[in-house]
mmCIF file with all atom_site columns, C-alpha atoms in Angstrom:
data_model
loop_
_atom_site.group_PDB
_atom_site.id
_atom_site.type_symbol
_atom_site.label_atom_id
_atom_site.label_alt_id
_atom_site.label_comp_id
_atom_site.label_asym_id
_atom_site.label_entity_id
_atom_site.label_seq_id
_atom_site.pdbx_PDB_ins_code
_atom_site.Cartn_x
_atom_site.Cartn_y
_atom_site.Cartn_z
_atom_site.occupancy
_atom_site.B_iso_or_equiv
_atom_site.pdbx_formal_charge
_atom_site.auth_seq_id
_atom_site.auth_comp_id
_atom_site.auth_asym_id
_atom_site.auth_atom_id
_atom_site.pdbx_PDB_model_num
ATOM 1   C CA . MET A 1 1   ? -0.002  -0.001 0.000   1.00 49.00 ? 25  MET A CA 1
ATOM 2   C CA . LYS A 1 2   ? 2.864   2.359  0.839   1.00 46.00 ? 26  LYS A CA 1
ATOM 3   C CA . ARG A 1 3   ? 4.403   1.720  -2.591  1.00 48.00 ? 27  ARG A CA 1
ATOM 4   C CA . LEU A 1 4   ? 1.091   2.554  -4.306  1.00 45.00 ? 28  LEU A CA 1
ATOM 5   C CA . GLY A 1 5   ? 0.896   5.859  -2.433  1.00 45.00 ? 29  GLY A CA 1
ATOM 6   C CA . LEU A 1 6   ? 4.410   6.777  -3.539  1.00 43.00 ? 30  LEU A CA 1
ATOM 7   C CA . SER A 1 7   ? 3.593   5.860  -7.153  1.00 43.00 ? 31  SER A CA 1
ATOM 8   C CA . ILE A 1 8   ? 0.481   8.042  -7.132  1.00 42.00 ? 32  ILE A CA 1
ATOM 9   C CA . THR A 1 9   ? 2.450   10.928 -5.628  1.00 39.00 ? 33  THR A CA 1
ATOM 10  C CA . ALA A 1 10  ? 5.238   10.521 -8.197  1.00 42.00 ? 34  ALA A CA 1
ATOM 11  C CA . CYS A 1 11  ? 2.724   10.527 -11.052 1.00 41.00 ? 35  CYS A CA 1
ATOM 12  C CA . ALA A 1 12  ? 1.002   13.621 -9.687  1.00 40.00 ? 36  ALA A CA 1
ATOM 13  C CA . VAL A 1 13  ? 4.308   15.479 -9.373  1.00 40.00 ? 37  VAL A CA 1
ATOM 14  C CA . ALA A 1 14  ? 5.430   14.391 -12.852 1.00 39.00 ? 38  ALA A CA 1
ATOM 15  C CA . SER A 1 15  ? 2.240   15.741 -14.404 1.00 38.00 ? 39  SER A CA 1
ATOM 16  C CA . LEU A 1 16  ? 2.749   19.262 -13.008 1.00 40.00 ? 40  LEU A CA 1
ATOM 17  C CA . PRO A 1 17  ? 4.244   21.891 -15.306 1.00 42.00 ? 41  PRO A CA 1
ATOM 18  C CA . LEU A 1 18  ? 7.920   22.629 -14.797 1.00 41.00 ? 42  LEU A CA 1
ATOM 19  C CA . GLN A 1 19  ? 7.930   25.238 -12.078 1.00 43.00 ? 43  GLN A CA 1
ATOM 20  C CA . ALA A 1 20  ? 10.341  28.111 -11.734 1.00 44.00 ? 44  ALA A CA 1
ATOM 21  C CA . GLN A 1 21  ? 13.084  27.380 -9.288  1.00 47.00 ? 45  GLN A CA 1
ATOM 22  C CA . GLU A 1 22  ? 15.418  29.605 -7.354  1.00 59.00 ? 46  GLU A CA 1
ATOM 23  C CA . ILE A 1 23  ? 18.498  29.824 -9.550  1.00 65.00 ? 47  ILE A CA 1
ATOM 24  C CA . ASP A 1 24  ? 21.763  31.697 -9.316  1.00 79.00 ? 48  ASP A CA 1
ATOM 25  C CA . VAL A 1 25  ? 21.388  34.517 -11.854 1.00 81.00 ? 49  VAL A CA 1
ATOM 26  C CA . SER A 1 26  ? 24.997  35.742 -11.650 1.00 87.00 ? 50  SER A CA 1
ATOM 27  C CA . GLY A 1 27  ? 26.179  36.430 -15.180 1.00 89.00 ? 51  GLY A CA 1
ATOM 28  C CA . LYS A 1 28  ? 22.721  35.662 -16.616 1.00 94.00 ? 52  LYS A CA 1
ATOM 29  C CA . ILE A 1 29  ? 19.465  37.276 -17.512 1.00 97.00 ? 53  ILE A CA 1
ATOM 30  C CA . ALA A 1 30  ? 16.659  35.299 -15.891 1.00 97.00 ? 54  ALA A CA 1
ATOM 31  C CA . ILE A 1 31  ? 13.202  35.526 -17.431 1.00 98.00 ? 55  ILE A CA 1
ATOM 32  C CA . GLU A 1 32  ? 10.336  33.791 -15.644 1.00 98.00 ? 56  GLU A CA 1
ATOM 33  C CA . LEU A 1 33  ? 6.826   33.554 -17.095 1.00 98.00 ? 57  LEU A CA 1
ATOM 34  C CA . ASN A 1 34  ? 5.121   34.324 -13.825 1.00 98.00 ? 58  ASN A CA 1
ATOM 35  C CA . ALA A 1 35  ? 1.454   34.549 -14.880 1.00 98.00 ? 59  ALA A CA 1
ATOM 36  C CA . ALA A 1 36  ? -0.799  34.276 -17.912 1.00 98.00 ? 60  ALA A CA 1
ATOM 37  C CA . GLN A 1 37  ? -4.296  35.742 -17.801 1.00 98.00 ? 61  GLN A CA 1
ATOM 38  C CA . THR A 1 38  ? -6.981  35.836 -20.483 1.00 97.00 ? 62  THR A CA 1
ATOM 39  C CA . ALA A 1 39  ? -9.206  38.907 -20.777 1.00 94.00 ? 63  ALA A CA 1
ATOM 40  C CA . ASP A 1 40  ? -11.321 39.974 -23.741 1.00 91.00 ? 64  ASP A CA 1
ATOM 41  C CA . ALA A 1 41  ? -9.859  37.365 -26.147 1.00 90.00 ? 65  ALA A CA 1
ATOM 42  C CA . SER A 1 42  ? -6.315  38.522 -25.345 1.00 96.00 ? 66  SER A CA 1
ATOM 43  C CA . CYS A 1 43  ? -3.606  36.879 -23.280 1.00 98.00 ? 67  CYS A CA 1
ATOM 44  C CA . THR A 1 44  ? -1.605  38.998 -20.876 1.00 98.00 ? 68  THR A CA 1
ATOM 45  C CA . LEU A 1 45  ? 1.745   37.414 -20.145 1.00 98.00 ? 69  LEU A CA 1
ATOM 46  C CA . SER A 1 46  ? 3.525   38.644 -17.006 1.00 98.00 ? 70  SER A CA 1
ATOM 47  C CA . PHE A 1 47  ? 7.274   38.084 -16.844 1.00 98.00 ? 71  PHE A CA 1
ATOM 48  C CA . MET A 1 48  ? 9.640   38.634 -13.961 1.00 98.00 ? 72  MET A CA 1
ATOM 49  C CA . VAL A 1 49  ? 13.079  39.447 -15.316 1.00 98.00 ? 73  VAL A CA 1
ATOM 50  C CA . THR A 1 50  ? 16.306  39.767 -13.355 1.00 97.00 ? 74  THR A CA 1
ATOM 51  C CA . ASN A 1 51  ? 19.529  41.147 -14.778 1.00 97.00 ? 75  ASN A CA 1
ATOM 52  C CA . GLY A 1 52  ? 22.328  39.164 -13.166 1.00 96.00 ? 76  GLY A CA 1
ATOM 53  C CA . LEU A 1 53  ? 25.002  40.947 -15.200 1.00 96.00 ? 77  LEU A CA 1
ATOM 54  C CA . ASP A 1 54  ? 27.349  43.523 -13.702 1.00 94.00 ? 78  ASP A CA 1
ATOM 55  C CA . HIS A 1 55  ? 26.087  46.314 -15.982 1.00 95.00 ? 79  HIS A CA 1
ATOM 56  C CA . GLU A 1 56  ? 22.734  48.001 -16.480 1.00 97.00 ? 80  GLU A CA 1
ATOM 57  C CA . ILE A 1 57  ? 20.900  47.080 -19.650 1.00 98.00 ? 81  ILE A CA 1
ATOM 58  C CA . ASP A 1 58  ? 19.472  50.210 -21.242 1.00 98.00 ? 82  ASP A CA 1
ATOM 59  C CA . LYS A 1 59  ? 17.288  48.281 -23.674 1.00 98.00 ? 83  LYS A CA 1
ATOM 60  C CA . ALA A 1 60  ? 16.569  44.559 -23.990 1.00 97.00 ? 84  ALA A CA 1
ATOM 61  C CA . VAL A 1 61  ? 14.272  43.354 -26.774 1.00 98.00 ? 85  VAL A CA 1
ATOM 62  C CA . TYR A 1 62  ? 13.762  39.646 -27.425 1.00 98.00 ? 86  TYR A CA 1
ATOM 63  C CA . GLU A 1 63  ? 12.447  38.008 -30.577 1.00 98.00 ? 87  GLU A CA 1
ATOM 64  C CA . THR A 1 64  ? 9.753   35.709 -29.223 1.00 98.00 ? 88  THR A CA 1
ATOM 65  C CA . VAL A 1 65  ? 7.791   32.904 -30.869 1.00 98.00 ? 89  VAL A CA 1
ATOM 66  C CA . LEU A 1 66  ? 4.384   31.897 -29.495 1.00 98.00 ? 90  LEU A CA 1
ATOM 67  C CA . PHE A 1 67  ? 3.152   28.369 -30.213 1.00 98.00 ? 91  PHE A CA 1
ATOM 68  C CA . ASN A 1 68  ? -0.390  27.061 -29.819 1.00 98.00 ? 92  ASN A CA 1
ATOM 69  C CA . THR A 1 69  ? -1.172  23.928 -27.818 1.00 97.00 ? 93  THR A CA 1
ATOM 70  C CA . ASP A 1 70  ? -0.787  21.817 -30.994 1.00 97.00 ? 94  ASP A CA 1
ATOM 71  C CA . GLY A 1 71  ? 2.814   23.002 -31.370 1.00 97.00 ? 95  GLY A CA 1
ATOM 72  C CA . GLN A 1 72  ? 2.160   25.251 -34.360 1.00 98.00 ? 96  GLN A CA 1
ATOM 73  C CA . VAL A 1 73  ? 3.550   28.776 -34.548 1.00 98.00 ? 97  VAL A CA 1
ATOM 74  C CA . ASN A 1 74  ? 0.870   31.301 -33.606 1.00 97.00 ? 98  ASN A CA 1
ATOM 75  C CA . ARG A 1 75  ? 3.067   34.367 -34.159 1.00 98.00 ? 99  ARG A CA 1
ATOM 76  C CA . LEU A 1 76  ? 6.534   35.828 -34.061 1.00 98.00 ? 100 LEU A CA 1
ATOM 77  C CA . THR A 1 77  ? 6.789   39.042 -32.043 1.00 97.00 ? 101 THR A CA 1
ATOM 78  C CA . LEU A 1 78  ? 9.183   41.307 -30.172 1.00 98.00 ? 102 LEU A CA 1
ATOM 79  C CA . PHE A 1 79  ? 8.970   41.715 -26.390 1.00 98.00 ? 103 PHE A CA 1
ATOM 80  C CA . ASP A 1 80  ? 10.642  44.925 -25.197 1.00 98.00 ? 104 ASP A CA 1
ATOM 81  C CA . PHE A 1 81  ? 11.766  44.472 -21.591 1.00 98.00 ? 105 PHE A CA 1
ATOM 82  C CA . GLY A 1 82  ? 13.144  48.025 -21.479 1.00 97.00 ? 106 GLY A CA 1
ATOM 83  C CA . THR A 1 83  ? 15.756  49.062 -18.930 1.00 98.00 ? 107 THR A CA 1
ATOM 84  C CA . LEU A 1 84  ? 17.027  46.358 -16.591 1.00 98.00 ? 108 LEU A CA 1
ATOM 85  C CA . PRO A 1 85  ? 19.161  47.459 -13.634 1.00 97.00 ? 109 PRO A CA 1
ATOM 86  C CA . PRO A 1 86  ? 21.602  44.856 -12.281 1.00 96.00 ? 110 PRO A CA 1
ATOM 87  C CA . ALA A 1 87  ? 20.408  42.587 -9.454  1.00 94.00 ? 111 ALA A CA 1
ATOM 88  C CA . ARG A 1 88  ? 16.917  44.148 -9.305  1.00 94.00 ? 112 ARG A CA 1
ATOM 89  C CA . PRO A 1 89  ? 13.923  42.096 -10.457 1.00 97.00 ? 113 PRO A CA 1
ATOM 90  C CA . ARG A 1 90  ? 11.421  43.791 -12.751 1.00 98.00 ? 114 ARG A CA 1
ATOM 91  C CA . VAL A 1 91  ? 7.965   42.715 -13.925 1.00 98.00 ? 115 VAL A CA 1
ATOM 92  C CA . ARG A 1 92  ? 6.956   43.320 -17.526 1.00 98.00 ? 116 ARG A CA 1
ATOM 93  C CA . GLN A 1 93  ? 3.557   42.549 -19.061 1.00 98.00 ? 117 GLN A CA 1
ATOM 94  C CA . PHE A 1 94  ? 2.679   41.975 -22.693 1.00 98.00 ? 118 PHE A CA 1
ATOM 95  C CA . ALA A 1 95  ? -0.901  41.774 -23.999 1.00 97.00 ? 119 ALA A CA 1
ATOM 96  C CA . VAL A 1 96  ? -1.087  39.376 -26.929 1.00 97.00 ? 120 VAL A CA 1
ATOM 97  C CA . GLN A 1 97  ? -4.164  40.201 -28.981 1.00 97.00 ? 121 GLN A CA 1
ATOM 98  C CA . ASN A 1 98  ? -6.558  37.668 -30.532 1.00 96.00 ? 122 ASN A CA 1
ATOM 99  C CA . VAL A 1 99  ? -5.399  34.609 -28.585 1.00 96.00 ? 123 VAL A CA 1
ATOM 100 C CA . THR A 1 100 ? -6.366  33.197 -25.196 1.00 97.00 ? 124 THR A CA 1
ATOM 101 C CA . CYS A 1 101 ? -3.736  32.004 -22.761 1.00 98.00 ? 125 CYS A CA 1
ATOM 102 C CA . GLU A 1 102 ? -5.378  28.557 -22.793 1.00 97.00 ? 126 GLU A CA 1
ATOM 103 C CA . ALA A 1 103 ? -4.558  28.348 -26.517 1.00 97.00 ? 127 ALA A CA 1
ATOM 104 C CA . LEU A 1 104 ? -0.833  28.958 -25.934 1.00 98.00 ? 128 LEU A CA 1
ATOM 105 C CA . GLY A 1 105 ? 1.362   25.955 -25.305 1.00 98.00 ? 129 GLY A CA 1
ATOM 106 C CA . ARG A 1 106 ? 4.884   27.327 -25.560 1.00 98.00 ? 130 ARG A CA 1
ATOM 107 C CA . VAL A 1 107 ? 6.900   30.551 -25.607 1.00 98.00 ? 131 VAL A CA 1
ATOM 108 C CA . LEU A 1 108 ? 10.318  30.451 -27.279 1.00 98.00 ? 132 LEU A CA 1
ATOM 109 C CA . PHE A 1 109 ? 12.859  33.225 -26.807 1.00 98.00 ? 133 PHE A CA 1
ATOM 110 C CA . ASN A 1 110 ? 14.440  33.005 -30.247 1.00 96.00 ? 134 ASN A CA 1
ATOM 111 C CA . GLY A 1 111 ? 17.227  35.482 -29.503 1.00 95.00 ? 135 GLY A CA 1
ATOM 112 C CA . ALA A 1 112 ? 18.030  39.024 -28.465 1.00 97.00 ? 136 ALA A CA 1
ATOM 113 C CA . ASN A 1 113 ? 16.914  41.521 -31.104 1.00 97.00 ? 137 ASN A CA 1
ATOM 114 C CA . THR A 1 114 ? 18.356  44.489 -29.164 1.00 97.00 ? 138 THR A CA 1
ATOM 115 C CA . CYS A 1 115 ? 20.749  44.519 -26.228 1.00 96.00 ? 139 CYS A CA 1
ATOM 116 C CA . GLU A 1 116 ? 22.139  47.925 -25.348 1.00 97.00 ? 140 GLU A CA 1
ATOM 117 C CA . GLY A 1 117 ? 24.112  49.180 -22.381 1.00 96.00 ? 141 GLY A CA 1
ATOM 118 C CA . ASP A 1 118 ? 27.529  50.552 -21.496 1.00 95.00 ? 142 ASP A CA 1
ATOM 119 C CA . GLY A 1 119 ? 30.064  47.826 -20.806 1.00 93.00 ? 143 GLY A CA 1
ATOM 120 C CA . LEU A 1 120 ? 27.917  44.930 -22.057 1.00 94.00 ? 144 LEU A CA 1
ATOM 121 C CA . ALA A 1 121 ? 29.787  42.137 -23.786 1.00 93.00 ? 145 ALA A CA 1
ATOM 122 C CA . ASP A 1 122 ? 28.667  41.041 -27.240 1.00 92.00 ? 146 ASP A CA 1
ATOM 123 C CA . GLY A 1 123 ? 25.850  38.532 -26.887 1.00 93.00 ? 147 GLY A CA 1
ATOM 124 C CA . ALA A 1 124 ? 25.298  39.370 -23.213 1.00 94.00 ? 148 ALA A CA 1
ATOM 125 C CA . CYS A 1 125 ? 21.497  39.266 -23.506 1.00 95.00 ? 149 CYS A CA 1
ATOM 126 C CA . ALA A 1 126 ? 21.402  35.964 -25.360 1.00 94.00 ? 150 ALA A CA 1
ATOM 127 C CA . ASP A 1 127 ? 24.338  33.890 -24.117 1.00 93.00 ? 151 ASP A CA 1
ATOM 128 C CA . GLY A 1 128 ? 23.343  33.750 -20.474 1.00 88.00 ? 152 GLY A CA 1
ATOM 129 C CA . LEU A 1 129 ? 19.574  33.637 -20.894 1.00 96.00 ? 153 LEU A CA 1
ATOM 130 C CA . ALA A 1 130 ? 17.890  31.470 -18.241 1.00 96.00 ? 154 ALA A CA 1
ATOM 131 C CA . VAL A 1 131 ? 14.140  30.917 -18.673 1.00 97.00 ? 155 VAL A CA 1
ATOM 132 C CA . SER A 1 132 ? 11.512  29.342 -16.458 1.00 97.00 ? 156 SER A CA 1
ATOM 133 C CA . THR A 1 133 ? 7.753   29.296 -15.904 1.00 98.00 ? 157 THR A CA 1
ATOM 134 C CA . ARG A 1 134 ? 5.197   29.218 -13.105 1.00 98.00 ? 158 ARG A CA 1
ATOM 135 C CA . THR A 1 135 ? 2.387   28.530 -15.573 1.00 98.00 ? 159 THR A CA 1
ATOM 136 C CA . ALA A 1 136 ? 1.169   25.641 -17.718 1.00 97.00 ? 160 ALA A CA 1
ATOM 137 C CA . ILE A 1 137 ? 2.811   27.351 -20.714 1.00 98.00 ? 161 ILE A CA 1
ATOM 138 C CA . GLU A 1 138 ? 6.255   25.930 -21.496 1.00 98.00 ? 162 GLU A CA 1
ATOM 139 C CA . VAL A 1 139 ? 9.087   28.461 -21.866 1.00 98.00 ? 163 VAL A CA 1
ATOM 140 C CA . MET A 1 140 ? 12.243  27.809 -23.869 1.00 97.00 ? 164 MET A CA 1
ATOM 141 C CA . GLY A 1 141 ? 15.256  29.922 -24.697 1.00 92.00 ? 165 GLY A CA 1
#
C-alpha cells in the first residue's frame, strides 16, 4: 500500500508543469513567465526578469515565438523588456491580442533583437539567458 501511495504521488508530481526554481542569476538574464491571464480574447503574459550581469541594460528586446497547444507557430513578435538594472527584479507585461492564454502551449525566446548598455559584452542578452515558468505554458530559450 505504501508503494502505491508513492507511485500516485510521483505521477502527480510528474504531471505538473515545470515550475520556476530559485536559480543563481549571476552572469545571466533570468526571465520567468510568472502569470498568464486571459481577458477579452487577449492573453496577458507577465514576466519577472532579473539582470544578473554587472552592468545595467538600457534596452533589452527579445524576438519571441508563441506556439499554440498543438505546437504550431501562432506568431513571431518582439517583447521589449526596457531598462534592466543589475540585481533588481522587474515585472513586464505583454498583452497578446486575438489569442487566449489557454490556446498557448509554448513561448520560445528566439534570440536578443536588441541589447544595449555601457560595458555589455557582445551577446550578453542571449548567451546567459535562463528561462523558467510558473504557468502551464512551457518556456524555452
